[in-house]
mmCIF file of C-alpha atoms in Angstrom:
data_model
loop_
_atom_site.group_PDB
_atom_site.id
_atom_site.type_symbol
_atom_site.label_atom_id
_atom_site.label_comp_id
_atom_site.label_asym_id
_atom_site.label_seq_id
_atom_site.Cartn_x
_atom_site.Cartn_y
_atom_site.Cartn_z
ATOM 1 C CA UNK A 1 0.000 0.000 0.000
ATOM 2 C CA UNK A 2 2.836 2.398 0.901
ATOM 3 C CA UNK A 3 4.542 1.625 -2.420
ATOM 4 C CA UNK A 4 1.314 2.365 -4.314
ATOM 5 C CA UNK A 5 0.960 5.736 -2.589
ATOM 6 C CA UNK A 6 4.579 6.573 -3.416
ATOM 7 C CA UNK A 7 4.107 5.625 -7.064
ATOM 8 C CA UNK A 8 0.885 7.631 -7.285
ATOM 9 C CA UNK A 9 2.523 10.724 -5.768
ATOM 10 C CA UNK A 10 5.423 10.391 -8.186
ATOM 11 C CA UNK A 11 3.083 10.132 -11.189
ATOM 12 C CA UNK A 12 1.022 13.128 -10.041
ATOM 13 C CA UNK A 13 4.213 15.156 -9.556
ATOM 14 C CA UNK A 14 5.365 14.318 -13.092
ATOM 15 C CA UNK A 15 2.016 15.279 -14.592
ATOM 16 C CA UNK A 16 1.882 18.590 -12.699
ATOM 17 C CA UNK A 17 5.449 19.408 -13.791
ATOM 18 C CA UNK A 18 4.598 18.475 -17.399
ATOM 19 C CA UNK A 19 1.406 20.569 -17.427
ATOM 20 C CA UNK A 20 2.979 23.630 -15.768
ATOM 21 C CA UNK A 21 6.054 23.358 -17.976
ATOM 22 C CA UNK A 22 3.927 23.383 -21.124
ATOM 23 C CA UNK A 23 1.878 26.332 -19.839
ATOM 24 C CA UNK A 24 5.069 28.273 -19.124
ATOM 25 C CA UNK A 25 6.406 27.425 -22.575
ATOM 26 C CA UNK A 26 3.183 28.590 -24.229
ATOM 27 C CA UNK A 27 3.277 31.866 -22.269
ATOM 28 C CA UNK A 28 6.813 32.524 -23.536
ATOM 29 C CA UNK A 29 6.256 31.268 -27.101
ATOM 30 C CA UNK A 30 5.569 34.761 -28.442
ATOM 31 C CA UNK A 31 9.126 35.837 -27.579
ATOM 32 C CA UNK A 32 10.541 33.286 -30.027
ATOM 33 C CA UNK A 33 8.040 33.116 -32.870
ATOM 34 C CA UNK A 34 5.510 35.466 -34.458
ATOM 35 C CA UNK A 35 1.849 34.522 -33.972
ATOM 36 C CA UNK A 36 0.538 33.533 -37.405
ATOM 37 C CA UNK A 37 -2.555 31.285 -37.153
ATOM 38 C CA UNK A 38 -3.031 29.062 -40.200
ATOM 39 C CA UNK A 39 -6.478 27.670 -39.365
ATOM 40 C CA UNK A 40 -10.072 28.974 -39.593
ATOM 41 C CA UNK A 41 -11.930 30.811 -36.802
ATOM 42 C CA UNK A 42 -8.687 31.719 -34.995
ATOM 43 C CA UNK A 43 -9.719 35.325 -34.456
ATOM 44 C CA UNK A 44 -13.513 35.320 -34.359
ATOM 45 C CA UNK A 45 -13.986 32.248 -32.146
ATOM 46 C CA UNK A 46 -10.971 32.058 -29.835
ATOM 47 C CA UNK A 47 -10.870 35.804 -29.151
ATOM 48 C CA UNK A 48 -14.463 35.648 -27.940
ATOM 49 C CA UNK A 49 -13.390 33.753 -24.808
ATOM 50 C CA UNK A 50 -11.603 36.883 -23.489
ATOM 51 C CA UNK A 51 -8.601 34.889 -22.288
ATOM 52 C CA UNK A 52 -4.855 35.428 -22.773
ATOM 53 C CA UNK A 53 -3.762 34.322 -26.232
ATOM 54 C CA UNK A 54 -1.211 31.857 -24.887
ATOM 55 C CA UNK A 55 -4.054 30.149 -23.008
ATOM 56 C CA UNK A 56 -6.762 30.025 -25.675
ATOM 57 C CA UNK A 57 -4.156 28.882 -28.198
ATOM 58 C CA UNK A 58 -4.378 25.448 -26.577
ATOM 59 C CA UNK A 59 -7.592 25.206 -28.622
ATOM 60 C CA UNK A 60 -5.827 25.893 -31.930
ATOM 61 C CA UNK A 61 -6.504 23.913 -35.134
ATOM 62 C CA UNK A 62 -8.866 20.964 -34.428
ATOM 63 C CA UNK A 63 -9.767 22.525 -31.092
ATOM 64 C CA UNK A 64 -11.832 25.263 -32.760
ATOM 65 C CA UNK A 65 -13.880 22.616 -34.573
ATOM 66 C CA UNK A 66 -14.631 20.778 -31.331
ATOM 67 C CA UNK A 67 -15.671 24.084 -29.757
ATOM 68 C CA UNK A 68 -18.001 24.825 -32.680
ATOM 69 C CA UNK A 69 -19.599 21.377 -32.514
ATOM 70 C CA UNK A 70 -20.065 21.772 -28.751
ATOM 71 C CA UNK A 71 -21.706 25.174 -29.308
ATOM 72 C CA UNK A 72 -23.762 24.562 -32.454
ATOM 73 C CA UNK A 73 -23.854 20.840 -33.183
ATOM 74 C CA UNK A 74 -23.094 19.375 -36.603
ATOM 75 C CA UNK A 75 -25.573 21.505 -38.552
ATOM 76 C CA UNK A 76 -24.815 24.806 -40.251
ATOM 77 C CA UNK A 77 -21.063 24.350 -40.709
ATOM 78 C CA UNK A 78 -19.464 22.251 -43.411
ATOM 79 C CA UNK A 79 -16.700 19.668 -42.978
ATOM 80 C CA UNK A 80 -16.913 19.353 -39.171
ATOM 81 C CA UNK A 81 -18.651 15.989 -39.566
ATOM 82 C CA UNK A 82 -15.132 14.545 -39.833
ATOM 83 C CA UNK A 83 -14.858 15.035 -36.061
ATOM 84 C CA UNK A 84 -16.512 12.341 -33.961
ATOM 85 C CA UNK A 85 -19.068 13.288 -31.261
ATOM 86 C CA UNK A 86 -17.886 12.064 -27.837
ATOM 87 C CA UNK A 87 -15.392 14.833 -27.075
ATOM 88 C CA UNK A 88 -17.729 17.694 -28.128
ATOM 89 C CA UNK A 89 -20.489 16.104 -26.043
ATOM 90 C CA UNK A 90 -18.192 16.103 -23.012
ATOM 91 C CA UNK A 91 -17.333 19.760 -23.644
ATOM 92 C CA UNK A 92 -21.014 20.595 -23.890
ATOM 93 C CA UNK A 93 -21.540 19.315 -20.343
ATOM 94 C CA UNK A 94 -18.997 21.769 -18.922
ATOM 95 C CA UNK A 95 -19.815 25.272 -17.625
ATOM 96 C CA UNK A 96 -16.894 26.734 -19.600
ATOM 97 C CA UNK A 97 -16.053 25.107 -22.921
ATOM 98 C CA UNK A 98 -12.427 26.152 -23.281
ATOM 99 C CA UNK A 99 -11.242 26.406 -19.676
ATOM 100 C CA UNK A 100 -13.333 23.410 -18.651
ATOM 101 C CA UNK A 101 -12.080 21.432 -21.634
ATOM 102 C CA UNK A 102 -8.435 22.016 -20.758
ATOM 103 C CA UNK A 103 -9.075 21.081 -17.126
ATOM 104 C CA UNK A 104 -10.937 17.975 -18.293
ATOM 105 C CA UNK A 105 -8.044 16.901 -20.516
ATOM 106 C CA UNK A 106 -5.566 17.369 -17.676
ATOM 107 C CA UNK A 107 -7.731 15.108 -15.498
ATOM 108 C CA UNK A 108 -8.073 12.577 -18.325
ATOM 109 C CA UNK A 109 -4.316 12.627 -18.897
ATOM 110 C CA UNK A 110 -3.845 11.814 -15.218
ATOM 111 C CA UNK A 111 -6.314 8.934 -15.518
ATOM 112 C CA UNK A 112 -4.681 7.516 -18.642
ATOM 113 C CA UNK A 113 -1.201 7.707 -17.072
ATOM 114 C CA UNK A 114 -2.384 5.900 -13.929
ATOM 115 C CA UNK A 115 -4.187 3.240 -15.985
ATOM 116 C CA UNK A 116 -1.172 2.901 -18.294
ATOM 117 C CA UNK A 117 1.021 2.401 -15.232
ATOM 118 C CA UNK A 118 -1.226 -0.424 -13.991
ATOM 119 C CA UNK A 119 -1.363 -1.968 -17.474
ATOM 120 C CA UNK A 120 2.421 -2.028 -17.802
ATOM 121 C CA UNK A 121 2.870 -3.553 -14.333
ATOM 122 C CA UNK A 122 0.926 -6.635 -15.450
ATOM 123 C CA UNK A 123 3.928 -7.659 -17.564
ATOM 124 C CA UNK A 124 6.896 -5.543 -16.457
ATOM 125 C CA UNK A 125 8.620 -4.062 -13.436
ATOM 126 C CA UNK A 126 7.678 -0.797 -11.752
ATOM 127 C CA UNK A 127 10.887 0.770 -13.075
ATOM 128 C CA UNK A 128 9.909 -0.076 -16.654
ATOM 129 C CA UNK A 129 6.483 1.449 -15.985
ATOM 130 C CA UNK A 130 8.097 4.639 -14.667
ATOM 131 C CA UNK A 131 10.351 5.070 -17.693
ATOM 132 C CA UNK A 132 7.483 4.260 -20.059
ATOM 133 C CA UNK A 133 5.429 7.084 -18.550
ATOM 134 C CA UNK A 134 8.380 9.464 -18.851
ATOM 135 C CA UNK A 135 8.777 8.424 -22.498
ATOM 136 C CA UNK A 136 5.106 9.253 -23.124
ATOM 137 C CA UNK A 137 5.064 12.587 -21.277
ATOM 138 C CA UNK A 138 8.252 13.763 -23.016
ATOM 139 C CA UNK A 139 7.338 12.490 -26.482
ATOM 140 C CA UNK A 140 7.641 15.224 -29.179
ATOM 141 C CA UNK A 141 3.864 15.570 -29.536
ATOM 142 C CA UNK A 142 2.711 14.787 -25.990
ATOM 143 C CA UNK A 143 1.460 18.377 -25.654
ATOM 144 C CA UNK A 144 -1.641 17.283 -27.598
ATOM 145 C CA UNK A 145 -2.739 15.440 -24.445
ATOM 146 C CA UNK A 146 -3.086 18.845 -22.805
ATOM 147 C CA UNK A 147 -4.604 20.631 -25.804
ATOM 148 C CA UNK A 148 -8.286 20.750 -26.749
ATOM 149 C CA UNK A 149 -7.930 17.531 -28.751
ATOM 150 C CA UNK A 150 -9.274 14.001 -28.364
ATOM 151 C CA UNK A 151 -5.931 12.381 -27.495
ATOM 152 C CA UNK A 152 -6.467 12.402 -23.707
ATOM 153 C CA UNK A 153 -9.998 11.014 -23.697
ATOM 154 C CA UNK A 154 -9.279 8.518 -26.469
ATOM 155 C CA UNK A 155 -6.106 7.127 -24.915
ATOM 156 C CA UNK A 156 -7.889 6.890 -21.551
ATOM 157 C CA UNK A 157 -10.566 4.745 -23.176
ATOM 158 C CA UNK A 158 -7.998 2.598 -24.999
ATOM 159 C CA UNK A 159 -5.891 1.992 -21.886
ATOM 160 C CA UNK A 160 -8.992 1.352 -19.797
ATOM 161 C CA UNK A 161 -10.436 -1.095 -22.297
ATOM 162 C CA UNK A 162 -7.224 -3.111 -22.480
ATOM 163 C CA UNK A 163 -6.778 -3.131 -18.695
ATOM 164 C CA UNK A 164 -10.348 -4.364 -18.196
ATOM 165 C CA UNK A 165 -9.802 -7.024 -20.859
ATOM 166 C CA UNK A 166 -6.653 -8.190 -19.084
ATOM 167 C CA UNK A 167 -8.772 -8.422 -15.915
ATOM 168 C CA UNK A 168 -11.385 -10.444 -17.881
ATOM 169 C CA UNK A 169 -14.068 -7.789 -17.379
ATOM 170 C CA UNK A 170 -15.330 -8.104 -20.931
ATOM 171 C CA UNK A 171 -18.573 -6.157 -20.581
ATOM 172 C CA UNK A 172 -16.808 -3.006 -19.438
ATOM 173 C CA UNK A 173 -13.973 -3.531 -21.896
ATOM 174 C CA UNK A 174 -16.561 -3.645 -24.694
ATOM 175 C CA UNK A 175 -18.402 -0.576 -23.383
ATOM 176 C CA UNK A 176 -15.220 1.519 -23.259
ATOM 177 C CA UNK A 177 -14.293 0.276 -26.730
ATOM 178 C CA UNK A 178 -17.717 1.357 -27.978
ATOM 179 C CA UNK A 179 -17.239 4.849 -26.552
ATOM 180 C CA UNK A 180 -13.758 4.951 -28.106
ATOM 181 C CA UNK A 181 -15.189 4.153 -31.551
ATOM 182 C CA UNK A 182 -17.488 7.164 -31.169
ATOM 183 C CA UNK A 183 -14.473 9.299 -30.238
ATOM 184 C CA UNK A 184 -12.094 8.471 -33.091
ATOM 185 C CA UNK A 185 -12.509 6.264 -36.163
ATOM 186 C CA UNK A 186 -9.544 4.150 -35.074
ATOM 187 C CA UNK A 187 -11.467 3.237 -31.928
ATOM 188 C CA UNK A 188 -13.134 0.553 -34.040
ATOM 189 C CA UNK A 189 -9.811 -1.310 -34.025
ATOM 190 C CA UNK A 190 -10.290 -2.113 -30.352
ATOM 191 C CA UNK A 191 -12.897 -4.601 -31.547
ATOM 192 C CA UNK A 192 -10.465 -6.951 -33.355
ATOM 193 C CA UNK A 193 -7.756 -6.211 -30.789
ATOM 194 C CA UNK A 194 -9.961 -7.356 -27.900
ATOM 195 C CA UNK A 195 -10.923 -10.473 -29.846
ATOM 196 C CA UNK A 196 -7.211 -11.225 -30.208
ATOM 197 C CA UNK A 197 -6.775 -10.621 -26.471
ATOM 198 C CA UNK A 198 -9.598 -13.058 -25.684
ATOM 199 C CA UNK A 199 -8.049 -15.661 -27.971
ATOM 200 C CA UNK A 200 -4.592 -15.089 -26.456
ATOM 201 C CA UNK A 201 -5.940 -15.720 -22.959
ATOM 202 C CA UNK A 202 -7.581 -18.996 -24.076
ATOM 203 C CA UNK A 203 -5.171 -20.044 -26.835
ATOM 204 C CA UNK A 204 -4.678 -23.581 -25.519
ATOM 205 C CA UNK A 205 -7.968 -24.688 -27.121
ATOM 206 C CA UNK A 206 -8.790 -25.021 -30.827
ATOM 207 C CA UNK A 207 -10.887 -22.514 -32.757
ATOM 208 C CA UNK A 208 -14.198 -24.388 -32.639
ATOM 209 C CA UNK A 209 -13.933 -24.907 -28.879
ATOM 210 C CA UNK A 210 -12.920 -21.283 -28.474
ATOM 211 C CA UNK A 211 -16.045 -20.085 -30.290
ATOM 212 C CA UNK A 212 -18.301 -22.408 -28.274
ATOM 213 C CA UNK A 213 -16.881 -21.450 -24.900
ATOM 214 C CA UNK A 214 -16.540 -17.718 -25.480
ATOM 215 C CA UNK A 215 -19.508 -16.795 -27.663
ATOM 216 C CA UNK A 216 -20.998 -14.545 -24.977
ATOM 217 C CA UNK A 217 -17.681 -12.758 -24.441
ATOM 218 C CA UNK A 218 -17.355 -12.243 -28.193
ATOM 219 C CA UNK A 219 -20.778 -10.619 -28.115
ATOM 220 C CA UNK A 220 -19.706 -8.298 -25.293
ATOM 221 C CA UNK A 221 -16.555 -7.338 -27.180
ATOM 222 C CA UNK A 222 -18.704 -6.546 -30.217
ATOM 223 C CA UNK A 223 -20.146 -3.638 -28.240
ATOM 224 C CA UNK A 224 -16.961 -1.954 -29.421
ATOM 225 C CA UNK A 225 -18.537 -1.373 -32.831
ATOM 226 C CA UNK A 226 -21.663 0.394 -31.548
ATOM 227 C CA UNK A 227 -20.102 3.837 -31.182
ATOM 228 C CA UNK A 228 -19.043 4.046 -34.812
ATOM 229 C CA UNK A 229 -22.278 2.460 -36.035
ATOM 230 C CA UNK A 230 -24.329 4.951 -34.014
ATOM 231 C CA UNK A 231 -22.476 7.913 -35.508
ATOM 232 C CA UNK A 232 -22.843 6.452 -39.000
ATOM 233 C CA UNK A 233 -26.582 6.046 -38.413
ATOM 234 C CA UNK A 234 -26.822 9.690 -37.326
ATOM 235 C CA UNK A 235 -24.956 10.866 -40.440
ATOM 236 C CA UNK A 236 -27.207 8.724 -42.631
ATOM 237 C CA UNK A 237 -30.350 10.143 -41.040
ATOM 238 C CA UNK A 238 -29.241 13.799 -41.094
ATOM 239 C CA UNK A 239 -26.972 14.059 -44.138
ATOM 240 C CA UNK A 240 -27.987 10.999 -46.158
ATOM 241 C CA UNK A 241 -24.462 9.543 -46.085
ATOM 242 C CA UNK A 242 -23.291 7.148 -43.344
ATOM 243 C CA UNK A 243 -19.677 7.655 -44.466
ATOM 244 C CA UNK A 244 -19.909 11.436 -44.542
ATOM 245 C CA UNK A 245 -17.109 11.685 -41.962
ATOM 246 C CA UNK A 246 -14.849 10.026 -44.534
ATOM 247 C CA UNK A 247 -16.054 11.888 -47.610
ATOM 248 C CA UNK A 248 -15.330 15.343 -46.136
ATOM 249 C CA UNK A 249 -11.732 14.487 -45.237
ATOM 250 C CA UNK A 250 -10.150 15.563 -48.500
ATOM 251 C CA UNK A 251 -11.799 19.001 -48.236
ATOM 252 C CA UNK A 252 -9.556 19.927 -45.300
ATOM 253 C CA UNK A 253 -6.583 20.590 -47.533
ATOM 254 C CA UNK A 254 -4.202 18.199 -45.774
ATOM 255 C CA UNK A 255 -3.541 16.184 -48.920
ATOM 256 C CA UNK A 256 -5.925 13.346 -48.084
ATOM 257 C CA UNK A 257 -7.815 11.498 -50.789
ATOM 258 C CA UNK A 258 -10.614 8.938 -50.797
ATOM 259 C CA UNK A 259 -8.922 6.418 -53.100
ATOM 260 C CA UNK A 260 -6.630 3.860 -51.462
ATOM 261 C CA UNK A 261 -2.927 4.743 -51.478
ATOM 262 C CA UNK A 262 -0.369 2.092 -50.520
ATOM 263 C CA UNK A 263 2.244 2.882 -47.876
ATOM 264 C CA UNK A 264 5.259 2.619 -50.249
ATOM 265 C CA UNK A 265 3.567 5.202 -52.481
ATOM 266 C CA UNK A 266 3.218 7.537 -49.507
ATOM 267 C CA UNK A 267 6.903 7.113 -48.665
ATOM 268 C CA UNK A 268 7.836 7.884 -52.274
ATOM 269 C CA UNK A 269 5.763 11.057 -52.152
ATOM 270 C CA UNK A 270 7.555 12.181 -49.018
ATOM 271 C CA UNK A 271 10.957 11.380 -50.475
ATOM 272 C CA UNK A 272 10.132 13.671 -53.409
ATOM 273 C CA UNK A 273 8.818 16.385 -51.083
ATOM 274 C CA UNK A 274 11.973 16.389 -48.961
ATOM 275 C CA UNK A 275 14.154 16.355 -52.068
ATOM 276 C CA UNK A 276 12.437 19.300 -53.750
ATOM 277 C CA UNK A 277 11.141 21.492 -50.891
ATOM 278 C CA UNK A 278 13.075 24.364 -49.319
ATOM 279 C CA UNK A 279 14.951 22.962 -46.293
ATOM 280 C CA UNK A 280 14.939 26.237 -44.302
ATOM 281 C CA UNK A 281 11.201 26.359 -43.797
ATOM 282 C CA UNK A 282 8.881 25.274 -40.972
ATOM 283 C CA UNK A 283 6.880 23.224 -43.483
ATOM 284 C CA UNK A 284 10.029 21.264 -44.317
ATOM 285 C CA UNK A 285 10.506 20.579 -40.612
ATOM 286 C CA UNK A 286 6.907 19.360 -40.457
ATOM 287 C CA UNK A 287 7.321 17.039 -43.460
ATOM 288 C CA UNK A 288 10.578 15.624 -42.115
ATOM 289 C CA UNK A 289 9.075 15.015 -38.684
ATOM 290 C CA UNK A 290 6.036 13.301 -40.201
ATOM 291 C CA UNK A 291 8.265 10.944 -42.170
ATOM 292 C CA UNK A 292 10.913 10.101 -39.603
ATOM 293 C CA UNK A 293 8.603 9.735 -36.598
ATOM 294 C CA UNK A 294 6.312 7.514 -38.674
ATOM 295 C CA UNK A 295 9.197 5.320 -39.802
ATOM 296 C CA UNK A 296 10.636 5.186 -36.296
ATOM 297 C CA UNK A 297 7.371 4.052 -34.734
ATOM 298 C CA UNK A 298 6.494 1.576 -37.481
ATOM 299 C CA UNK A 299 10.020 0.175 -37.530
ATOM 300 C CA UNK A 300 9.941 -0.361 -33.765
ATOM 301 C CA UNK A 301 6.567 -2.120 -33.904
ATOM 302 C CA UNK A 302 7.753 -4.451 -36.670
ATOM 303 C CA UNK A 303 11.287 -5.157 -35.435
ATOM 304 C CA UNK A 304 10.238 -5.818 -31.832
ATOM 305 C CA UNK A 305 6.856 -7.406 -32.561
ATOM 306 C CA UNK A 306 7.732 -10.510 -30.524
ATOM 307 C CA UNK A 307 8.099 -8.336 -27.419
ATOM 308 C CA UNK A 308 4.661 -6.765 -27.821
ATOM 309 C CA UNK A 309 1.453 -8.434 -26.649
ATOM 310 C CA UNK A 310 -0.484 -9.540 -29.786
ATOM 311 C CA UNK A 311 -3.631 -7.545 -28.969
ATOM 312 C CA UNK A 312 -1.600 -4.359 -28.442
ATOM 313 C CA UNK A 313 0.265 -4.974 -31.690
ATOM 314 C CA UNK A 314 -2.901 -5.543 -33.735
ATOM 315 C CA UNK A 315 -4.457 -2.341 -32.447
ATOM 316 C CA UNK A 316 -1.297 -0.283 -32.968
ATOM 317 C CA UNK A 317 -0.623 -1.473 -36.522
ATOM 318 C CA UNK A 318 -4.220 -0.944 -37.633
ATOM 319 C CA UNK A 319 -4.297 2.495 -35.986
ATOM 320 C CA UNK A 320 -0.999 3.367 -37.664
ATOM 321 C CA UNK A 321 -1.849 2.308 -41.204
ATOM 322 C CA UNK A 322 -5.408 3.641 -41.494
ATOM 323 C CA UNK A 323 -4.430 7.340 -41.821
ATOM 324 C CA UNK A 324 -1.681 6.510 -44.314
ATOM 325 C CA UNK A 325 -4.046 4.952 -46.878
ATOM 326 C CA UNK A 326 -5.364 8.466 -47.569
ATOM 327 C CA UNK A 327 -2.040 9.236 -49.248
ATOM 328 C CA UNK A 328 -0.303 11.367 -46.630
ATOM 329 C CA UNK A 329 1.553 11.220 -43.321
ATOM 330 C CA UNK A 330 -0.049 14.483 -42.219
ATOM 331 C CA UNK A 331 -0.812 14.406 -38.466
ATOM 332 C CA UNK A 332 1.126 11.152 -37.996
ATOM 333 C CA UNK A 333 3.380 12.639 -35.271
ATOM 334 C CA UNK A 334 0.164 13.052 -33.262
ATOM 335 C CA UNK A 335 -1.489 9.828 -34.387
ATOM 336 C CA UNK A 336 1.458 7.676 -33.267
ATOM 337 C CA UNK A 337 0.747 8.676 -29.658
ATOM 338 C CA UNK A 338 -1.990 6.045 -29.890
ATOM 339 C CA UNK A 339 0.586 3.320 -30.622
ATOM 340 C CA UNK A 340 1.239 2.966 -26.891
ATOM 341 C CA UNK A 341 3.461 -0.181 -27.023
ATOM 342 C CA UNK A 342 6.161 2.147 -28.355
ATOM 343 C CA UNK A 343 6.404 3.770 -24.943
ATOM 344 C CA UNK A 344 6.749 0.411 -23.223
ATOM 345 C CA UNK A 345 9.588 -0.473 -25.609
ATOM 346 C CA UNK A 346 11.205 2.889 -24.880
ATOM 347 C CA UNK A 347 10.733 2.392 -21.139
ATOM 348 C CA UNK A 348 12.583 -0.934 -21.264
ATOM 349 C CA UNK A 349 15.299 0.599 -23.442
ATOM 350 C CA UNK A 350 15.757 3.656 -21.213
ATOM 351 C CA UNK A 351 16.074 1.482 -18.125
ATOM 352 C CA UNK A 352 18.951 -0.526 -19.601
ATOM 353 C CA UNK A 353 20.823 2.137 -21.608
ATOM 354 C CA UNK A 354 21.713 5.288 -19.663
ATOM 355 C CA UNK A 355 23.775 6.964 -22.407
ATOM 356 C CA UNK A 356 21.130 6.393 -25.103
ATOM 357 C CA UNK A 357 18.457 7.431 -22.629
ATOM 358 C CA UNK A 358 20.079 10.842 -22.151
ATOM 359 C CA UNK A 359 20.569 11.304 -25.900
ATOM 360 C CA UNK A 360 17.063 10.246 -26.966
ATOM 361 C CA UNK A 361 15.309 12.148 -24.183
ATOM 362 C CA UNK A 362 17.303 15.277 -25.056
ATOM 363 C CA UNK A 363 16.170 14.991 -28.683
ATOM 364 C CA UNK A 364 12.598 14.241 -27.613
ATOM 365 C CA UNK A 365 12.412 17.199 -25.199
ATOM 366 C CA UNK A 366 13.907 19.527 -27.811
ATOM 367 C CA UNK A 367 11.285 18.474 -30.365
ATOM 368 C CA UNK A 368 8.548 18.785 -27.725
ATOM 369 C CA UNK A 369 9.599 22.377 -27.027
ATOM 370 C CA UNK A 370 9.754 23.279 -30.735
ATOM 371 C CA UNK A 371 6.426 21.610 -31.522
ATOM 372 C CA UNK A 372 4.651 23.253 -28.590
ATOM 373 C CA UNK A 373 5.870 26.712 -29.609
ATOM 374 C CA UNK A 374 4.836 26.112 -33.226
ATOM 375 C CA UNK A 375 1.382 24.900 -32.206
ATOM 376 C CA UNK A 376 0.713 27.753 -29.775
ATOM 377 C CA UNK A 377 1.807 30.335 -32.347
ATOM 378 C CA UNK A 378 -0.537 28.907 -34.986
ATOM 379 C CA UNK A 379 1.863 26.862 -37.134
ATOM 380 C CA UNK A 380 0.918 23.387 -38.311
ATOM 381 C CA UNK A 381 2.534 20.519 -36.401
ATOM 382 C CA UNK A 382 0.212 17.528 -36.622
#
């Protein structure tokens, strides 16, 4: 019990330091970079909250769309149907959309870190769990957990669903998976991942026996599809297109397309971009980060696949590849936060390799600082 209290205090201290550090960085960002918002509603919506710019800038980019959905719903504004409903619904329940939303995400980040800690301890030592949490909090795009984005709530649901599945609480695992699939499209991948987890726990028996013995549990896991199906039904009823969230994607100007693009084609596109674009430009930095972080995460998942629990691996690979089939790696530095086994791999690596730990964490913190400043000042990061 004493050890649990010590661990909890340590985790809370890290989260407070992370949150305050990012707030301080955002308050000072204007000294290093000119404010130049490159997203809609930056002035008319965010200014209306009568808050300091460094504070309301935590709702930059996608954040303004979630605020608009929370205020007005999905009607009257085009393209916002690409954003799933759970997070705006949570915002709508708060007395203050922006301030309340940032407080909510800080609380949710605390929950996901605590749940992640418990999930890691099922297979690894406490020290590995500690370093895994540090790897997550200091990741180059971890600031999105504290922004008005879905990362905090979605990762909380993912971690919670897997922890409940490991504890064989399949009803609640399925319910959280269902909420996750109404939060982000990739939440639907918890469905096959939980099925793999169920099979992994009962893998001594053959397939026919597995289906006979676990039919009810399979049904509970299938609750994971209800969130997405419910949103699709709403879009069909209101807009006449159950896949409207997909069809509006290419209108956002991030280079996405509806036709399937294979991953090697995407890599070739990025090779050409980096070869021809101006290197001394923030956009070049963004392209390079998208490519190299994507390759680093994917390479780690594939090279060390034997060290990753099968259900975690299935979820992470599906979540990784889905955005890439639209023909771009745009937003991938943020999307790879969802590939949580990466942080467990890093935690194990950091524990054993002090020199590499210092080097990689220095690089990671440097990128986190740069990315936070860019985001707060209105420049595209992910």
